[in-house]
């Protein structure tokens, strides 16, 4: 880096036409400028400037170095231009990691208008229920649902999803319909592993009823649990927006409508607070989608 600094000082001397002019432009003393030029000449083993009392003239070697400095300046200018495009434009790739259940229909609905409006924008989606290393994998945005762990990463709230307790008509015909949270202890519980510690239902008066049913099936994603629920194998919590059609078609029935579990919060996680414009616009599109009731997603942190 020190060598690059010496080349920059050399270029300033050529542009100013004197050591004194370069020193003034750089905020240095003339003797310090002269010392850097001498060190550069010593490093190269060539004289770069013919010094006289009136002016400085480039040697043949100095002309070569000056041309190199100009070429380097053009490269730096082009780099700054490209960086401004990365920062301010909607071009290039945005890498997103999301839980498997969220990576399909919810992301497609949220981001399709943005992709349609900006043909130069590309999205890479990494569908994974496990937490990825955002920095090592150069991930721009991670979507998380549920309670966040303490982290140096930056979290932006996008919305929340309401969870409904449900079962299939065939299961209820076989096992009966629970009338209170305590009745769940007598039912086959299909549980997401994030709820292994049990869950609390709140009634219309705000009173909590905590239960911890013994699970028949445990999974780290609600999609397989939904299939088990549709197959009549038990009771599960499902995101309201994801089972709306199943409820409308009668394939699933909502249970304990007089009780509610706390909604799951949805966050966008980024490695740093300052983000490029394309990432900001992606987060804005996600927030707009998940803030709506139809934006509910499967719950998985």
XYZ file of C-alpha atoms in Angstrom:
301
model
C 0.000 0.000 0.000
C 2.904 2.340 0.711
C 4.173 1.782 -2.837
C 0.778 2.766 -4.260
C 0.935 5.925 -2.166
C 4.284 6.804 -3.693
C 2.860 6.376 -7.206
C -0.045 8.647 -6.256
C 2.389 11.297 -4.985
C 4.406 10.976 -8.197
C 1.227 11.531 -10.252
C 0.380 14.595 -8.148
C 3.853 16.041 -8.799
C 3.458 15.575 -12.564
C -0.025 17.113 -12.542
C 1.081 20.091 -10.413
C 4.359 20.566 -12.292
C 6.354 21.005 -9.093
C 7.058 19.478 -5.699
C 5.655 22.581 -4.008
C 2.395 22.444 -5.967
C 1.961 18.753 -5.242
C 2.723 19.292 -1.549
C 0.036 21.981 -1.359
C -2.545 19.781 -3.101
C -1.739 16.810 -0.885
C -1.418 18.694 2.394
C 2.210 17.638 2.806
C 5.515 19.428 3.080
C 7.665 19.732 -0.077
C 10.481 17.831 1.630
C 8.114 14.912 2.395
C 6.978 14.836 -1.248
C 10.584 14.876 -2.435
C 11.440 12.051 -0.059
C 8.631 9.843 -1.418
C 9.750 10.472 -5.007
C 13.335 9.584 -4.094
C 12.153 6.384 -2.411
C 10.134 5.424 -5.504
C 13.152 6.037 -7.765
C 15.336 4.003 -5.433
C 12.797 1.166 -5.444
C 12.625 1.131 -9.253
C 16.340 1.763 -9.753
C 15.529 4.503 -12.274
C 15.391 8.280 -12.320
C 11.853 9.478 -13.002
C 12.266 13.262 -12.920
C 14.882 15.710 -14.137
C 14.966 18.321 -11.402
C 15.894 21.963 -12.073
C 15.317 25.219 -10.260
C 12.544 26.200 -12.663
C 10.616 23.037 -13.482
C 10.503 19.253 -13.461
C 10.786 17.139 -16.586
C 9.908 13.486 -17.008
C 12.627 11.046 -17.959
C 11.856 8.192 -20.335
C 11.209 5.970 -17.317
C 9.088 8.723 -15.799
C 6.924 8.808 -18.950
C 6.315 5.066 -18.628
C 5.347 5.430 -14.962
C 3.110 8.434 -15.739
C 1.276 6.467 -18.437
C 0.806 3.651 -15.956
C -0.581 6.097 -13.377
C -3.066 7.462 -15.926
C -4.155 3.937 -16.848
C -4.562 3.106 -13.167
C -6.648 6.252 -12.654
C -8.959 5.236 -15.507
C -9.327 1.787 -13.962
C -10.157 3.333 -10.597
C -12.717 5.639 -12.206
C -14.374 2.668 -13.919
C -14.331 0.751 -10.634
C -16.020 3.648 -8.827
C -18.647 3.817 -11.571
C -19.367 0.102 -11.267
C -19.521 0.390 -7.484
C -22.050 3.212 -7.771
C -24.143 0.932 -9.991
C -23.897 -1.842 -7.406
C -24.917 0.612 -4.689
C -27.636 2.571 -6.465
C -29.066 0.495 -9.326
C -31.247 -2.583 -9.529
C -28.775 -4.650 -11.519
C -27.052 -7.897 -10.674
C -27.769 -10.585 -8.112
C -29.394 -10.590 -4.684
C -28.776 -13.757 -2.673
C -31.583 -14.738 -0.306
C -31.807 -17.617 2.126
C -35.238 -18.586 3.427
C -36.964 -21.502 5.151
C -38.159 -24.144 2.705
C -41.820 -23.313 3.224
C -41.247 -19.615 2.621
C -38.994 -19.994 -0.395
C -41.771 -21.023 -2.777
C -45.127 -19.295 -3.132
C -44.547 -16.482 -0.584
C -41.288 -15.306 -2.199
C -42.694 -15.680 -5.699
C -45.672 -13.481 -4.829
C -43.533 -10.936 -2.992
C -40.763 -10.538 -5.570
C -42.436 -11.156 -8.940
C -43.523 -7.496 -9.411
C -39.975 -6.306 -8.650
C -38.424 -8.776 -11.099
C -40.927 -7.816 -13.773
C -40.149 -4.118 -13.377
C -36.342 -4.569 -13.396
C -35.087 -7.071 -16.024
C -31.469 -6.608 -14.906
C -32.182 -7.858 -11.390
C -31.494 -11.526 -10.552
C -32.496 -13.416 -7.408
C -30.710 -16.479 -6.063
C -32.756 -18.295 -3.420
C -31.197 -20.765 -1.005
C -34.034 -22.777 0.553
C -32.791 -24.113 3.878
C -34.388 -24.481 7.310
C -30.959 -24.235 8.943
C -29.248 -20.910 9.616
C -26.520 -20.103 7.105
C -23.347 -18.053 7.549
C -24.374 -14.850 5.761
C -20.885 -13.390 5.577
C -19.016 -16.520 4.492
C -21.656 -17.372 1.861
C -22.120 -13.759 0.708
C -25.851 -13.853 1.435
C -27.576 -10.477 1.184
C -30.815 -11.272 3.031
C -31.884 -14.087 5.339
C -35.565 -14.509 6.183
C -36.242 -15.738 9.695
C -39.508 -16.556 11.443
C -39.933 -16.676 15.203
C -37.730 -15.541 18.062
C -34.353 -14.153 17.019
C -31.162 -15.029 18.849
C -28.779 -12.260 19.877
C -26.506 -11.469 16.969
C -24.260 -8.827 15.449
C -26.404 -9.073 12.304
C -29.045 -6.442 11.501
C -32.728 -7.438 11.778
C -35.589 -5.624 10.042
C -39.147 -6.643 10.912
C -41.261 -7.474 7.860
C -44.518 -8.560 9.466
C -46.016 -11.481 11.314
C -47.955 -14.636 10.561
C -50.985 -15.910 12.485
C -50.894 -19.591 13.353
C -54.058 -21.723 13.405
C -54.656 -25.047 15.096
C -56.189 -27.468 12.620
C -56.981 -31.084 11.782
C -58.697 -33.018 9.014
C -62.382 -34.035 9.182
C -61.346 -37.711 9.061
C -59.104 -37.325 12.116
C -61.785 -35.463 14.087
C -64.380 -38.102 13.194
C -62.042 -40.733 14.607
C -60.620 -38.935 17.660
C -63.181 -36.234 18.488
C -62.872 -32.433 18.533
C -60.856 -30.727 21.329
C -62.794 -28.043 23.191
C -59.954 -26.570 25.259
C -56.146 -26.458 25.137
C -56.026 -29.136 27.855
C -57.884 -31.527 25.544
C -54.861 -31.521 23.226
C -53.083 -33.796 25.697
C -55.433 -36.569 24.525
C -54.749 -35.977 20.827
C -52.011 -36.887 18.367
C -49.773 -33.825 18.183
C -47.811 -33.052 15.010
C -45.133 -30.661 16.220
C -42.530 -28.358 14.749
C -39.274 -28.861 16.650
C -39.179 -25.138 17.482
C -42.268 -25.720 19.668
C -40.841 -28.685 21.552
C -41.115 -26.752 24.810
C -44.897 -26.559 24.496
C -47.079 -23.600 23.631
C -49.432 -21.127 25.262
C -52.976 -20.429 24.083
C -54.678 -17.176 25.050
C -58.437 -16.948 25.491
C -60.680 -13.966 24.741
C -59.865 -12.470 28.155
C -56.123 -12.672 27.554
C -55.567 -15.490 30.033
C -52.825 -17.923 29.046
C -53.245 -21.692 28.940
C -49.918 -23.503 28.536
C -49.891 -27.093 27.330
C -47.168 -29.494 26.291
C -48.691 -32.348 24.281
C -46.521 -35.345 23.554
C -45.783 -35.288 19.796
C -46.423 -38.241 17.517
C -44.470 -36.603 14.677
C -41.756 -33.923 14.971
C -40.310 -32.039 12.011
C -38.187 -28.946 11.414
C -40.618 -27.645 8.764
C -44.405 -27.256 8.729
C -44.870 -28.494 5.150
C -44.426 -32.210 6.003
C -46.526 -31.663 9.131
C -49.300 -30.228 6.948
C -49.268 -33.357 4.803
C -49.558 -35.538 7.901
C -52.442 -33.323 9.078
C -54.233 -33.602 5.716
C -53.693 -37.364 5.870
C -55.637 -37.493 9.145
C -52.708 -38.309 11.400
C -53.135 -35.599 14.010
C -53.420 -31.948 15.024
C -50.921 -29.236 14.049
C -50.327 -25.497 14.025
C -50.253 -24.072 10.505
C -49.804 -20.560 9.099
C -53.190 -19.064 8.270
C -52.220 -17.779 4.839
C -50.833 -21.152 3.754
C -53.925 -23.194 4.633
C -56.622 -20.741 3.495
C -57.545 -22.916 0.507
C -57.541 -26.112 2.577
C -59.912 -24.455 5.060
C -62.170 -23.106 2.293
C -62.344 -26.535 0.620
C -63.009 -28.305 3.922
C -59.836 -30.380 3.782
C -58.821 -28.887 7.142
C -60.911 -27.517 10.000
C -59.827 -24.832 12.454
C -59.811 -25.956 16.095
C -60.239 -23.946 19.304
C -61.374 -20.742 17.508
C -61.818 -19.041 20.876
C -58.090 -19.370 21.616
C -55.027 -17.911 19.907
C -51.311 -18.546 20.030
C -48.935 -15.554 19.687
C -48.189 -14.755 16.039
C -44.757 -15.517 14.612
C -42.719 -12.459 13.663
C -40.962 -12.396 10.292
C -37.597 -10.632 9.968
C -35.141 -9.866 7.194
C -31.566 -10.293 8.420
C -28.637 -8.550 6.714
C -24.909 -8.722 7.512
C -24.644 -4.923 7.846
C -26.891 -1.870 8.245
C -25.749 -0.142 5.044
C -27.114 -2.109 2.089
C -27.174 -1.622 -1.705
C -30.283 -0.178 -3.305
C -31.248 -3.507 -4.892
C -31.212 -5.226 -1.484
C -33.203 -2.368 0.052
C -35.832 -2.699 -2.672
C -36.051 -6.460 -2.143
C -36.627 -5.920 1.583
C -39.253 -3.256 0.828
C -41.096 -5.693 -1.466
C -40.955 -8.398 1.208
C -42.217 -6.028 3.885
C -45.103 -4.921 1.665
C -46.079 -8.547 1.059
C -45.735 -9.896 4.584
C -47.478 -6.892 6.144
C -50.676 -7.998 4.392
C -52.891 -10.738 5.881
C -52.318 -12.862 2.763
C -48.590 -12.725 3.362
C -48.592 -15.356 6.094
C -45.833 -17.944 5.788
C -44.800 -21.237 7.332
C -43.191 -20.753 10.696
C -39.549 -21.700 10.972
C -36.741 -19.469 12.328
